[in-house]
Amino acid sequence: MTITPTLASPKILTGIRGFDEITRGGLPRGRTTLIMGGAGSGKTVFALQSLVNGVRESNESAIFVAFEESVAQIISNASAFGWDLPRLAKKRLQFFDARLSPEIVKSGEFDLVGMLAILESMARTSNAQRIVFDGLDVLLGLLDDPIVERREIYRIRDWLARTGLTGVITQKVGTDIVDQRYSYLQFIVDCVVIVRHQVVEGSAFRNLRVMKYRGSGFAGDEFPITLTTEGLQLTNRGPVELRYDVSDERVSTGLPRLDHMLRGGYHRGSNILISGAPGTAKSTLAALFAVAACERGERTMYVSFDEGAAQIVRNLQSVAIQFTPYLASGLLKMYSTRTRGPNVEDQFGELRAMVRLHNPRCLVIDPLSALSTKLAHVASADAAQQFLDYLKVEGITVVNTSLLDGINTDEATATGISTIADTWIHMSYLVQDGERNRALTIVKSRGTGHSNQVRELTLTDNGVTLTDVFVAHGKVLMGVARWQWEQEGIAARQRNEVASELKRLQLQLKQAEAAARLQVVQTEMEARSAEIALLARTMGEASELLDTDRTALLEMRHADAEAMVAKPGAPPKAAPKPRRTSLGRKAP
């Protein structure tokens, strides 16, 4: 995030991550800032880091005045941050050893006029813009005179105002910030920053609070401090208004049936929570998501707490989930660590650094709830939520797993993730008929429709599957109970099939009998028809023969022609009656 100081309140950037944001531009330019804190709280680191960043990023010159430690000690102590102070000391960063022995201070009249004259010459020669007075309280303690102490403090203040240098003064204080011998310092400076170092339940906490800033607004809350390889940084909660890009793109969960239940999968850049009791396959679902991301060619990171990466890889192989190829290709990065006390902010600081280094598009945190018991301090109470906000701003799709005994409010009191999760999938056990089965349900999924059905999750050597809903007698059955009902259904279907086959055979037999009877009737009808035809033919032939015989007989008898031509079967004509003559004789 780029910070641009306003013209109304000129400021100078420190380059310290988080601090420039909460002060809206850094330290007041040309004025004095007081850094107060106990031993080990990070006062010197803060002051020196602001000078180093000014030299490296703004090409400025700076002076570091040491009242407590030697220059060699300061350079040696800062070597862990990779600032390369010896090289910077040869260019624009100058160190001035202002340590004085008690004998010299108390031997006579003492003031800072001579030292300030030397520093002014150094500043003029190098054109310095910044200066740090580290451990000024050591010098004040040697003076041991309240009047003299105030005089020298005001002398430094007036000198800084006259030279126009941006000054930083560090001061050691005890646990009571208010009732201190040098509390008047807080009133004469323009900006007061308090850093704390405390131990809670065996874990060290560092935090920072801006108590005062004249002429400028600032965030007055207490912010966690993390010491990294690059120096000190603050965890800024970000702006009050939540602003980040959203996407309608869907990414696969790695389980096709779960994708269907979610109408296409997770939203890109969303926050997903998979909760459940131990052994409900939360890590397995998260691993499926990681594999699906790698198959799409997306860089993915898998973070596990309290379980080694090699063990996770081996365990996932039992359900046919293979991480090894993606680890070898570099698409998948695994990071396993232990939870280290209540100061989880340090761990999230490391995670941020690793996320920036690997630059993943998808991230798995398994389980995030491992940190929930570590949130005993205010510095860690919202660390998880801040980290997830950071991931959402970066557009990273993150799947978190969380140990949870059931769907209740415990999750909200543990890490608060359930309230900010975009999709919440809950895994549970269903104990029935002497066995335990895994059940999956979608509690919520913002911005998309989703199934409200409870599905059984099965793990086999061949992979992970979600079975269809099976309801009997008004309840969902799983495992052996479901298998028994399914077997009974199969047996019933088989019995119905056998009964149907027997009925079919019986009907076929009856049909065959009816067809046989019909064939017999048809055969009898054909025989009768043949007999009738034969009878008709026989009678016709006999009649024809009779006519022939008659004709032949008439011819033999020399019958008249009319009789010869009579139609067969016609009755013969009657012979004409003889005519009688007058004598009573028949005429011939």
Coordinates of N, CA, C and O in Angstrom, one line a residue, residues 44 47 68 84 126 132 183 203 208 243 268 288 309 372 384 399 407 432 458 485 498:
T44 N 15.0 0.4 19.7 CA 16.1 0.7 18.9 C 15.9 0.2 17.5 O 16.3 0.8 16.5
A47 N 13.7 2.6 15.6 CA 14.4 3.9 15.3 C 15.4 3.7 14.1 O 15.4 4.4 13.2
E68 N 23.8 4.5 24.7 CA 23.9 3.3 25.6 C 24.8 2.3 25.0 O 25.7 1.8 25.7
D84 N 22.7 -4.7 6.0 CA 24.0 -4.4 5.6 C 24.5 -3.0 6.0 O 24.8 -2.1 5.3
S126 N 26.5 16.1 5.3 CA 25.9 15.0 4.7 C 24.5 15.3 4.2 O 23.8 14.4 3.6
V132 N 18.5 10.1 15.1 CA 17.9 9.3 16.2 C 18.8 9.5 17.4 O 20.1 9.4 17.3
S183 N 8.4 11.7 32.5 CA 7.1 11.8 31.8 C 6.9 13.1 31.1 O 6.1 13.2 30.1
S203 N 4.5 -17.1 26.6 CA 4.7 -16.6 25.2 C 4.9 -15.1 25.2 O 4.2 -14.4 25.9
L208 N 2.5 -2.3 19.7 CA 2.8 -0.9 19.5 C 1.5 -0.1 19.6 O 0.4 -0.5 19.0
R243 N -13.1 -3.5 1.5 CA -13.1 -3.4 0.0 C -12.2 -4.4 -0.6 O -11.0 -4.4 -0.3
R268 N -14.3 -18.2 -6.7 CA -12.9 -17.8 -6.7 C -12.7 -16.7 -5.7 O -13.4 -15.7 -5.6
L288 N -8.5 -32.8 -1.5 CA -9.1 -32.9 -2.9 C -9.1 -31.5 -3.5 O -8.9 -31.4 -4.7
A309 N 4.4 -32.9 7.0 CA 4.0 -33.0 5.6 C 4.1 -34.4 5.1 O 3.2 -34.9 4.3
S372 N -7.0 -21.8 18.0 CA -8.1 -21.2 18.7 C -7.8 -21.2 20.2 O -8.2 -20.3 20.9
A384 N -6.3 -14.4 13.4 CA -6.7 -15.3 12.3 C -7.6 -14.5 11.3 O -7.5 -14.6 10.1
V399 N -9.2 -22.6 1.9 CA -10.0 -23.6 2.6 C -9.4 -23.9 4.0 O -8.3 -24.2 4.1
I407 N -22.7 -28.6 15.0 CA -23.1 -27.3 14.5 C -23.6 -26.5 15.6 O -24.7 -26.7 16.1
Q432 N -25.3 -45.6 13.9 CA -26.5 -46.3 13.7 C -26.2 -47.8 13.5 O -25.3 -48.2 12.8
T458 N -18.0 -41.5 1.7 CA -17.4 -42.8 1.8 C -15.9 -42.7 1.3 O -15.6 -42.1 0.3
W485 N -31.2 -52.4 3.6 CA -32.3 -52.0 2.9 C -32.2 -52.2 1.4 O -33.1 -52.6 0.7
V498 N -39.0 -63.0 -10.8 CA -39.3 -64.5 -11.0 C -40.8 -64.7 -11.1 O -41.2 -65.5 -12.0

